[in-house]
Coordinates of C-alpha atoms and ligand atoms in Angstrom, one line a residue:
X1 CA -7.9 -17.4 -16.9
X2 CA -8.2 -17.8 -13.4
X3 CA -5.5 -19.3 -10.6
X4 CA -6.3 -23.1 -11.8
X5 CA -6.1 -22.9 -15.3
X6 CA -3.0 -21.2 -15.0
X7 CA -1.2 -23.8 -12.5
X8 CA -2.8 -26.6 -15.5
X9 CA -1.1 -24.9 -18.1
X10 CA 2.1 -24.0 -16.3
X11 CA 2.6 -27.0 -13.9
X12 CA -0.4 -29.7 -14.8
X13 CA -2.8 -30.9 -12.2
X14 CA -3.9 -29.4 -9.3
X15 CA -2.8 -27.0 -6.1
X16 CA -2.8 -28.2 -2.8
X17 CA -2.7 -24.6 -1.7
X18 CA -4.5 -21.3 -2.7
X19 CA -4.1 -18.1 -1.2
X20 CA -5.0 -14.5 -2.0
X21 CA -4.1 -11.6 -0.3
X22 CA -5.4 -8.1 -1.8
X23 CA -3.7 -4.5 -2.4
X24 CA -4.9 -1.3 -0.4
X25 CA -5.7 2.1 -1.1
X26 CA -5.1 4.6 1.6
X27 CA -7.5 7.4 1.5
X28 CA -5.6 9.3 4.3
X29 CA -2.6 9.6 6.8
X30 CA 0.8 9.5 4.2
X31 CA 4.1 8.5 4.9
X32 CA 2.7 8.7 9.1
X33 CA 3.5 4.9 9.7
X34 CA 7.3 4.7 10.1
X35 CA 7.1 7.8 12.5
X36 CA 4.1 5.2 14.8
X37 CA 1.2 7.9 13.6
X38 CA -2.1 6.9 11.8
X39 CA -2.8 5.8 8.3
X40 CA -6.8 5.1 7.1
X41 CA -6.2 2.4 4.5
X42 CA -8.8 -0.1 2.9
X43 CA -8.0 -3.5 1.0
X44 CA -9.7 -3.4 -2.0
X45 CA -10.9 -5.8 -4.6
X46 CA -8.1 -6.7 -6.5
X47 CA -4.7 -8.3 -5.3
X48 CA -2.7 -11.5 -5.6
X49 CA -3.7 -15.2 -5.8
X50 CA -0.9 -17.6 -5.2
X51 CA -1.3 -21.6 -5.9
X52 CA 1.1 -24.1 -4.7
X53 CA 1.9 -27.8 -4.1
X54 CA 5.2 -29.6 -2.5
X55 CA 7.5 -30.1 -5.4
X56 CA 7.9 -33.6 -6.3
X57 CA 11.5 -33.0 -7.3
X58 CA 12.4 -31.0 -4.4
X59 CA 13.4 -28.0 -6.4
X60 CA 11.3 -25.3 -5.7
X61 CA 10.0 -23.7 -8.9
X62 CA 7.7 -20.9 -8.9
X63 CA 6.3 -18.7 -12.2
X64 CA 4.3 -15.2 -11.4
X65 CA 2.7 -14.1 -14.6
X66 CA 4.1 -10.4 -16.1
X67 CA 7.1 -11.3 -13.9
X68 CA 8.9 -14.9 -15.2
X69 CA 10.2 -17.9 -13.8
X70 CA 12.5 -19.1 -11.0
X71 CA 14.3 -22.0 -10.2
X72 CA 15.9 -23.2 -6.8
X73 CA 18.6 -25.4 -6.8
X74 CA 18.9 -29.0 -6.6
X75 CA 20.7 -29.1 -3.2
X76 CA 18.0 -26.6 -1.5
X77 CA 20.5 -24.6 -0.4
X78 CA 19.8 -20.7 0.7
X79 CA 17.8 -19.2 -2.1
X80 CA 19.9 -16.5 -3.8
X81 CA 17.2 -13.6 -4.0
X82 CA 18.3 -10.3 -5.5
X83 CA 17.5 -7.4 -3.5
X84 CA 14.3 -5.4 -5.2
X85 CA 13.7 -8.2 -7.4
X86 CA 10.3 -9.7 -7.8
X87 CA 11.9 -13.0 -6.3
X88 CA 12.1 -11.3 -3.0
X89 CA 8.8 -10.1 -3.0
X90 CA 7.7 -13.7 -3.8
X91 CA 10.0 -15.5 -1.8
X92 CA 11.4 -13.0 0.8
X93 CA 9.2 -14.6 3.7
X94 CA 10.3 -18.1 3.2
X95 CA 13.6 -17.8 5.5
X96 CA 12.0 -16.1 7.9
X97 CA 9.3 -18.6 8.6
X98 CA 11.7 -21.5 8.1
X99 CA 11.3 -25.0 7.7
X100 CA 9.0 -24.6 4.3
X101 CA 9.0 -27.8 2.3
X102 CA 10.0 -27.3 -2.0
X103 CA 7.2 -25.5 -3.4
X104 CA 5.8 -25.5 -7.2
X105 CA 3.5 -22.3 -7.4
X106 CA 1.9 -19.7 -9.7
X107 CA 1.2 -16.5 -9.2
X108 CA -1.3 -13.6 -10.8
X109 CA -2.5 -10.7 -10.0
X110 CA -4.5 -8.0 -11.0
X111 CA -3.0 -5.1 -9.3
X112 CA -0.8 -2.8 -11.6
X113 CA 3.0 -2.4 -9.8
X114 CA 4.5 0.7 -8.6
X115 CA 1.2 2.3 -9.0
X116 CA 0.8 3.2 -5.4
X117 CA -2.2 0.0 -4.8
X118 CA 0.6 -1.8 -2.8
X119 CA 1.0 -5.2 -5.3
X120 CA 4.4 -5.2 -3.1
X121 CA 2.7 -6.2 0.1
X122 CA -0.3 -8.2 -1.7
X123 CA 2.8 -10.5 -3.1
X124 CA 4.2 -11.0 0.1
X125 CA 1.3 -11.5 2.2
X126 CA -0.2 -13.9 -0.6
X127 CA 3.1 -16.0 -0.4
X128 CA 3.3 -16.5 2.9
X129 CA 0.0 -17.7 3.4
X130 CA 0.6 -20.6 1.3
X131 CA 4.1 -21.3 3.1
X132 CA 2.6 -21.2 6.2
X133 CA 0.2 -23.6 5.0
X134 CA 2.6 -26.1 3.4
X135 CA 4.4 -25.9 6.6
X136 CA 1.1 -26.7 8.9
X137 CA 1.6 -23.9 10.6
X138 CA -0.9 -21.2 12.2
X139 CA -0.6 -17.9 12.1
X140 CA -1.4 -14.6 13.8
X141 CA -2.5 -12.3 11.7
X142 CA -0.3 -9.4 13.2
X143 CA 2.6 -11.5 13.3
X144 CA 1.9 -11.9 9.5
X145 CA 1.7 -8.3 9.0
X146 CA 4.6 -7.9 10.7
X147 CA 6.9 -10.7 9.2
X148 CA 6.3 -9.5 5.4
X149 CA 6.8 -5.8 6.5
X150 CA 10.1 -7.6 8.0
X151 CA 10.9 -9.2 4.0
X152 CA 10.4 -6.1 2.7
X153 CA 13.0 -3.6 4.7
X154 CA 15.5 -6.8 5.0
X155 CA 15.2 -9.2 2.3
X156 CA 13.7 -6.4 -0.4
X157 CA 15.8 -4.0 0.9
X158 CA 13.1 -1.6 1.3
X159 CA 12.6 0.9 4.8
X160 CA 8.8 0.4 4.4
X161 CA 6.4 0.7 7.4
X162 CA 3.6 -1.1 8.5
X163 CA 0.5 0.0 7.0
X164 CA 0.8 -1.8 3.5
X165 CA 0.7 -5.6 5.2
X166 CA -1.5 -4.7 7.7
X167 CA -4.5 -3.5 5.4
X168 CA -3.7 -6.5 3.3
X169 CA -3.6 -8.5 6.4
X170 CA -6.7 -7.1 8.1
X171 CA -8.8 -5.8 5.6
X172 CA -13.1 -5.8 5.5
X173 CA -15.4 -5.9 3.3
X174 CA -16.9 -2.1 2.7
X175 CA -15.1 -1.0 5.7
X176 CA -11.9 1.5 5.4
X177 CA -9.6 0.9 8.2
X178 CA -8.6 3.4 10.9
X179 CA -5.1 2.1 12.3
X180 CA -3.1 3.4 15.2
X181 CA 0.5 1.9 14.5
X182 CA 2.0 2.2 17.5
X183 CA -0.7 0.1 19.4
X184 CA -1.8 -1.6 16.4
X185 CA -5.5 -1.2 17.4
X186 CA -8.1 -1.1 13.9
X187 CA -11.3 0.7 14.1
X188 CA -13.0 -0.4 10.6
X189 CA -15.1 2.6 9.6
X190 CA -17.9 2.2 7.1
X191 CA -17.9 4.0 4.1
X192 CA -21.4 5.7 2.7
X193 CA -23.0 3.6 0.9
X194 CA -23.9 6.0 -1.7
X195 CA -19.7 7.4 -2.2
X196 CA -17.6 5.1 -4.8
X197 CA -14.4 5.1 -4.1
X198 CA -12.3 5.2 -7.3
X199 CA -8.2 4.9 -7.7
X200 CA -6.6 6.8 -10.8
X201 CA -3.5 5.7 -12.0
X202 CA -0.9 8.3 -13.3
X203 CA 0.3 6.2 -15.1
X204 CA 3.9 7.6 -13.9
X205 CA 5.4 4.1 -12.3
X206 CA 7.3 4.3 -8.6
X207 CA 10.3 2.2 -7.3
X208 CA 10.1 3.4 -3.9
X209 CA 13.4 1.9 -3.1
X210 CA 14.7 3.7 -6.0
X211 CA 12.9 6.7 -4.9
X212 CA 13.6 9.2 -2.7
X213 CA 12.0 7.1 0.3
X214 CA 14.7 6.4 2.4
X215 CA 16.4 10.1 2.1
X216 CA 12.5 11.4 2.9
X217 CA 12.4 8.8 5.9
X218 CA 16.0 10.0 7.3
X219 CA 15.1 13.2 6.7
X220 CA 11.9 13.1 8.9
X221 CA 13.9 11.0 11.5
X222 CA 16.4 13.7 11.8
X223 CA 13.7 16.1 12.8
X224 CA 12.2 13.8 15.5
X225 CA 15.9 13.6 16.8
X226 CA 16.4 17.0 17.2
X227 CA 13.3 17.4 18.9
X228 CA 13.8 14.7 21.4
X229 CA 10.8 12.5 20.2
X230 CA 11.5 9.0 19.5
X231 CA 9.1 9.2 16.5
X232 CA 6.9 12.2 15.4
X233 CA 3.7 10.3 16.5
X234 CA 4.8 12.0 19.7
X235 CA 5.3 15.7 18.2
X236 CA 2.9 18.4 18.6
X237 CA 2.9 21.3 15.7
X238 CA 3.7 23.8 18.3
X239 CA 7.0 22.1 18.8
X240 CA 7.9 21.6 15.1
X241 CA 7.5 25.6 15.3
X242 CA 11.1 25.3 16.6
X243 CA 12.6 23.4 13.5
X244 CA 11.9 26.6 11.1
X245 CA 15.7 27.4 10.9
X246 CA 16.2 24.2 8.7
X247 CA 13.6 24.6 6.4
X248 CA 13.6 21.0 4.9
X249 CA 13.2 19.7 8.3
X250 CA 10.8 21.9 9.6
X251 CA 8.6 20.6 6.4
X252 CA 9.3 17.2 6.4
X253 CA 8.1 17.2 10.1
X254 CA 5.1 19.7 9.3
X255 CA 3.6 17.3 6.9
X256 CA 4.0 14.2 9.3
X257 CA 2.7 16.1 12.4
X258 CA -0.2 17.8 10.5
X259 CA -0.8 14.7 8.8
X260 CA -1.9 12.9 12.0
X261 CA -4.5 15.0 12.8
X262 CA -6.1 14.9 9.6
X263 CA -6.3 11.3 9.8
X264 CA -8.3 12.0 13.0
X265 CA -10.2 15.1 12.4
X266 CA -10.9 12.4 8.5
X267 CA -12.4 9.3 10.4
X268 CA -14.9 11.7 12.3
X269 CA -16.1 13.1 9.1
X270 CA -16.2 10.0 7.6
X271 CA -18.8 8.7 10.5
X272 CA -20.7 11.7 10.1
X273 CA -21.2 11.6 6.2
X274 CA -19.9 15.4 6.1
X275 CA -18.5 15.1 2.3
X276 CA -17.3 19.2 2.9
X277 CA -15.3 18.1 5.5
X278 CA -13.4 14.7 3.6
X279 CA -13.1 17.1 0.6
X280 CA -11.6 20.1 2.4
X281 CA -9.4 17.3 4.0
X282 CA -8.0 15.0 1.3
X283 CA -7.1 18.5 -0.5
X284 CA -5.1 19.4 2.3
X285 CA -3.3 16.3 2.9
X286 CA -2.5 16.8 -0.7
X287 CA -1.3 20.1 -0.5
X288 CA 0.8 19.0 2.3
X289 CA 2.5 16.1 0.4
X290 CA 2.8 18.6 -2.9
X291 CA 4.6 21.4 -0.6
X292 CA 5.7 20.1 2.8
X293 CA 7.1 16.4 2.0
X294 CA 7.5 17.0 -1.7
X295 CA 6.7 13.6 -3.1
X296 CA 3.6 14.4 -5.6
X297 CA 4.6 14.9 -9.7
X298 CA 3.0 17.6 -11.5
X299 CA 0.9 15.4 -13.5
X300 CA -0.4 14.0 -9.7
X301 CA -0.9 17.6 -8.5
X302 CA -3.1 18.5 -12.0
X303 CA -4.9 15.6 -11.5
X304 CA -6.1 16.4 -8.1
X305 CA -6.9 19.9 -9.5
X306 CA -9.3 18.0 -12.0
X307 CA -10.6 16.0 -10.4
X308 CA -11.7 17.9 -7.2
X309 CA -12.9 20.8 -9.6
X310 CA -15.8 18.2 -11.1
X311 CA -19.1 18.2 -9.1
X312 CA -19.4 14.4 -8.5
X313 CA -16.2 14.7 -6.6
X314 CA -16.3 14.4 -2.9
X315 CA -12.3 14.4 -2.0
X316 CA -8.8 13.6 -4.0
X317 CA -5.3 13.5 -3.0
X318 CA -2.4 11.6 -4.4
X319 CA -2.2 7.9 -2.5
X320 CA 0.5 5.7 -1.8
X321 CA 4.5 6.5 -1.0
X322 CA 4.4 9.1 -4.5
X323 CA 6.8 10.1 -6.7
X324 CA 4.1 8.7 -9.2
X325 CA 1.3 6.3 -8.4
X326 CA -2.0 7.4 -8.6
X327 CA -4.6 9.2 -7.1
X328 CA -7.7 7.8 -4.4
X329 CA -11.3 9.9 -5.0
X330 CA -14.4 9.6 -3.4
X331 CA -17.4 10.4 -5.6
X332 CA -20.7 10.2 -5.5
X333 CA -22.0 7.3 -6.3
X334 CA -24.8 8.1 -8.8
X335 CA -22.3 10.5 -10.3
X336 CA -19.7 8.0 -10.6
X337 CA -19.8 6.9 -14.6
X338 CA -19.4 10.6 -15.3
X339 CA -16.9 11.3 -13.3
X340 CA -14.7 8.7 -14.8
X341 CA -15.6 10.2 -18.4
X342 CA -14.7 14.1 -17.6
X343 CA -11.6 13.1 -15.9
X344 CA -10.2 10.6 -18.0
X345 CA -10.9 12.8 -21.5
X346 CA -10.4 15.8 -19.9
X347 CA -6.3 14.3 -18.8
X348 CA -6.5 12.1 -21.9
X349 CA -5.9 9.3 -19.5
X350 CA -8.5 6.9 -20.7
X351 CA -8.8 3.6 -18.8
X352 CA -6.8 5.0 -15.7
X353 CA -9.7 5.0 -13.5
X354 CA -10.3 1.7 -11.6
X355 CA -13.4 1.6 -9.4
X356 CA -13.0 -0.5 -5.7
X357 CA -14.4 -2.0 -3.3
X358 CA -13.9 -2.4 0.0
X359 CA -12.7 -5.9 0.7
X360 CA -11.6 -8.6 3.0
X361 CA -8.1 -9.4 4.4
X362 CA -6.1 -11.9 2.9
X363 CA -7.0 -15.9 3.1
X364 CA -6.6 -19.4 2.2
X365 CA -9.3 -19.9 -0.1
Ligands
ADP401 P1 3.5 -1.0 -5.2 O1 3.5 -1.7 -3.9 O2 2.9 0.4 -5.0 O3 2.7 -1.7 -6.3 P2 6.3 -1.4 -5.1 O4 7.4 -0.8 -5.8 O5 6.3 -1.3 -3.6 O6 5.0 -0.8 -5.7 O7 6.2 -2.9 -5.4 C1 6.2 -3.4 -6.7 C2 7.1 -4.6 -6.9 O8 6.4 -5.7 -6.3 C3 7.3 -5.0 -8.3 O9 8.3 -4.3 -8.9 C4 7.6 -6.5 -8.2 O10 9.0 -6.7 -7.9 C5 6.8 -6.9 -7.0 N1 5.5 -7.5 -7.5 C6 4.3 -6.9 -7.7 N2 3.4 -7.8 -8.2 C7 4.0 -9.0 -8.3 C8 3.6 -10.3 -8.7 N3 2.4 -10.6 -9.1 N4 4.6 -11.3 -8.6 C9 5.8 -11.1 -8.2 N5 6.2 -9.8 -7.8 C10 5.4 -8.8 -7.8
MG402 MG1 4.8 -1.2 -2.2

């Protein structure tokens, strides 16, 4: 079924308004973005299409498929939107940008939730797009980005940072992203055309606002305020050093320092096709997550064991906030049916493995 069937059978007739806005996968820089670092993210190939038209009763009504139904009320008063309910995802963006006419709309997606592909950001990006367009109203990209990142720590109720929105926002078409969040510049980097890039679900589910994330995010802010850094974009690892008498800090901070560089020393491998160098890499930021910020699972951690113990494998590391999720590999391309096989017999996780592109940044269609 694709977006227009659905609104048929759901609402009868036709959209004014499509919109899709994809997920990401980030192949390096974890957990970096609310300290201002560096994240490497790319949109991929699957995400969320949302179809809408002006309600004719002036009750806005909108139905995401896998998620239900939702009524305003008759008086459009100030929609009631339960914190980390998939009603604020939807709808979180629609005070914000104010003055959006009573929607119908349907939603779909193929991007599994809490699996670490960021379906989160794809649904608010993908809403807001067709309320800005309802409302007649341009745009800029960054102040997109920015707006849904915005619904999501105040209307979700989740401390996110940037990165998610901004890979749905910005994302190209076989090109991984290399962002600098404090400046928000983008350097899309190509990836070689002869390594697949695969994502491999857990299939262990995260609510990062259940999760540890905001304890790991005040955690790593209290180490940036004991070192006199307003974020640890601005830390060096020689000054962490310092931290070692409060071992949890000195860790969290460890990772997110270290973690920086890697996303550095990752692009310029990356541009010069060394495949050593992104393996040896992606392991370490692994390790990193799995010891220093402790937010992999064992099954993640055996996964990444697998996986970068198989030939065809170029790099593996757990993606996404953690606690569950699923895993981003490169692999070589020709290789790329077998891997898939060996992994997902050899973990008995068949169908896990979902093979991406990468893609373009979200849009009207
Ligand atoms: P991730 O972003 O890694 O997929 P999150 O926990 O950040 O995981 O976000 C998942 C939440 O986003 C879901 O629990 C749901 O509330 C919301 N969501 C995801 N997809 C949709 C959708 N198609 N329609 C409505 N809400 C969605
Ligand atoms: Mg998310």
């Amino acid at each position: 079924m694709n977006i227009h069937e659905l609104f048929e059978s759901t609402l009868g007739g036709e959209p004014t308004w499509v919109a899709h806005a994809p997920g990401r996968i980030n192949l390096i820089g974890e957990h970096t973005d609310y300290h201002e670092g560096f994240v490497f993210p790319a949109a991929i190939n699957h995400g969320v299409t949302v179809a809408a038209r002006v309600s004719p009763s002036g009750i806005s009504r909108v139905f995401s498929q896998g998620w239900g139904e939702w009524h305003g009320d008759k008086e459009g008063g100030k929609a009631v939107l339960p914190p980390h309910s998939w009603q604020a995802y939807a709808l979180g963006t629609v005070e914000l940008i104010g003055g959006v006419p009573p929607l119908e709309m349907v939603a779909m997606s193929d991007l599994p939730a809490g699996a670490g592909l960021s379906s989160s950001a794809a649904t608010e990006v993908a809403f807001s797009l067709v309320f800005t367009a309802a409302k007649g109203m341009e745009m800029d990209p960054l102040a997109r980005a920015k707006l849904c990142q915005r619904s999501e720590n105040e209307v979700v109720g989740v401390p996110c940072g940037l990165m998610d929105q901004f890979a749905s926002v910005f994302g190209q078409a076989d090109h991984a992203l290399h962002i600098d969040i404090r400046t928000t510049s983008i350097t899309p980097t190509p990836i070689p055309a002869a390594w697949s890039l695969i994502a491999l679900q857990s299939g262990e589910h995260h609510q990062l606002g259940d999760s540890g994330y905001p304890l790991w995010r005040r955690q790593s802010e209290e180490g940036a305020r004991r070192l006199g850094v307003p974020f640890l974009r601005d830390a060096t690892l020689a000054q962490v050093e310092s931290l070692r008498g409060d071992d949890l800090v000195y860790r969290r901070c460890r990772h997110i320092v270290s973690e920086n560089l890697r996303v550095s020393a990752f692009r310029e491998a990356l541009i010069a096709g060394d495949a050593d160098r992104v393996g040896e890499l992606m392991l370490a930021s692994h390790a990193s997550m799995r010891d220093d910020y402790e937010i992999t699972t064992p099954r993640l951690d055996l996964m990444v064991e697998v996986g970068s113990n198989h030939p065809a494998c170029i790099g593996i590391r757990m993606t996404g906030g953690g606690f569950g999720g699923a895993c981003v590999a490169l692999v070589w391309k020709a290789r790329e049916a077998e891997f898939i096989r060996d992994f997902e017999l050899e973990l008995n996780l068949p169908g896990n493995a979902m093979p991406l592109r990468p893609s373009a940044g979200a849009r009207v269609l």
